[in-house]
Amino acid sequence: MAAYNKLARPAVEAGGGRVLVRGGRVVAYDAGIAERTVLIEFDSFEQAVAARESAAYREALDALSDGVERDFRIVEGID
């Protein structure tokens, strides 16, 4: 996880992402799971997809190997 964190943040920032939430307290209701949450804002949906698919972020993912289970989503926001 430490190797991933070292690579992921610069990759996300290079892609235009701004970290809004990273970890912290969680209360989950209904079918929610109270797990670590990271919320990153991008200027566009396309920019978020491009950052996720970038070589720099793939390198960060390779550092994880099978060390964690993730639920990764890109969601288009509304204005």
Coordinates of C-alpha atoms in Angstrom, one line a residue:
M1 CA 0.0 0.0 0.0
A2 CA 2.9 2.4 0.8
A3 CA 4.4 1.9 -2.7
Y4 CA 0.9 2.5 -4.3
N5 CA 0.4 5.7 -2.3
K6 CA 3.8 7.0 -3.3
L7 CA 3.0 6.5 -7.0
A8 CA -0.8 7.1 -7.1
R9 CA -1.1 10.6 -5.7
P10 CA 1.4 12.2 -8.2
A11 CA -0.3 10.3 -11.1
V12 CA -3.8 11.5 -10.1
E13 CA -2.5 15.1 -9.6
A14 CA -0.7 15.0 -13.0
G15 CA -4.1 14.0 -14.5
G16 CA -5.8 17.0 -13.0
G17 CA -7.3 15.3 -10.0
R18 CA -7.9 17.0 -6.7
V19 CA -8.2 14.8 -3.6
L20 CA -11.3 15.8 -1.6
V21 CA -11.6 12.9 0.8
R22 CA -9.0 10.3 1.8
G23 CA -9.8 8.0 4.6
G24 CA -11.3 9.5 7.7
R25 CA -14.4 8.4 9.6
V26 CA -17.2 6.6 7.9
V27 CA -20.8 5.8 8.8
A28 CA -22.5 3.5 6.4
Y29 CA -26.2 2.9 6.2
D30 CA -28.4 0.3 4.5
A31 CA -26.2 -1.9 2.3
G32 CA -23.2 0.4 2.6
I33 CA -19.8 -0.9 3.7
A34 CA -17.8 1.3 6.1
E35 CA -14.5 1.0 4.3
R36 CA -11.8 3.5 3.5
T37 CA -13.0 6.0 0.9
V38 CA -11.1 8.2 -1.4
L39 CA -12.9 10.9 -3.4
I40 CA -11.1 12.7 -6.2
E41 CA -12.6 15.6 -8.3
F42 CA -11.7 16.1 -11.9
D43 CA -12.8 18.9 -14.2
S44 CA -14.5 16.4 -16.5
F45 CA -15.5 12.7 -16.7
E46 CA -13.2 12.2 -19.6
Q47 CA -10.3 13.6 -17.6
A48 CA -11.0 11.2 -14.8
V49 CA -11.0 8.2 -17.2
A50 CA -7.8 9.3 -18.8
A51 CA -6.1 9.7 -15.5
R52 CA -7.2 6.2 -14.4
E53 CA -6.0 4.7 -17.7
S54 CA -2.6 6.6 -17.7
A55 CA 0.7 4.8 -17.6
A56 CA 1.6 6.5 -14.3
Y57 CA -1.6 5.2 -12.6
R58 CA -1.1 1.7 -14.1
E59 CA 2.3 1.7 -12.5
A60 CA 0.7 2.6 -9.1
L61 CA -1.8 -0.3 -9.6
D62 CA 1.0 -2.7 -10.4
A63 CA 2.6 -1.8 -7.0
L64 CA -0.6 -3.1 -5.3
S65 CA -0.5 -6.5 -7.2
D66 CA -3.2 -8.5 -5.4
G67 CA -2.6 -6.9 -2.0
V68 CA -6.0 -5.2 -1.7
E69 CA -9.6 -5.6 -2.8
R70 CA -10.9 -2.4 -4.5
D71 CA -14.1 -1.0 -5.7
F72 CA -13.2 1.8 -8.1
R73 CA -15.8 4.0 -9.7
I74 CA -15.8 7.0 -12.0
V75 CA -19.1 8.9 -11.7
E76 CA -20.1 11.9 -13.7
G77 CA -21.3 14.7 -11.5
I78 CA -23.9 17.3 -12.0
D79 CA -23.8 21.1 -12.0

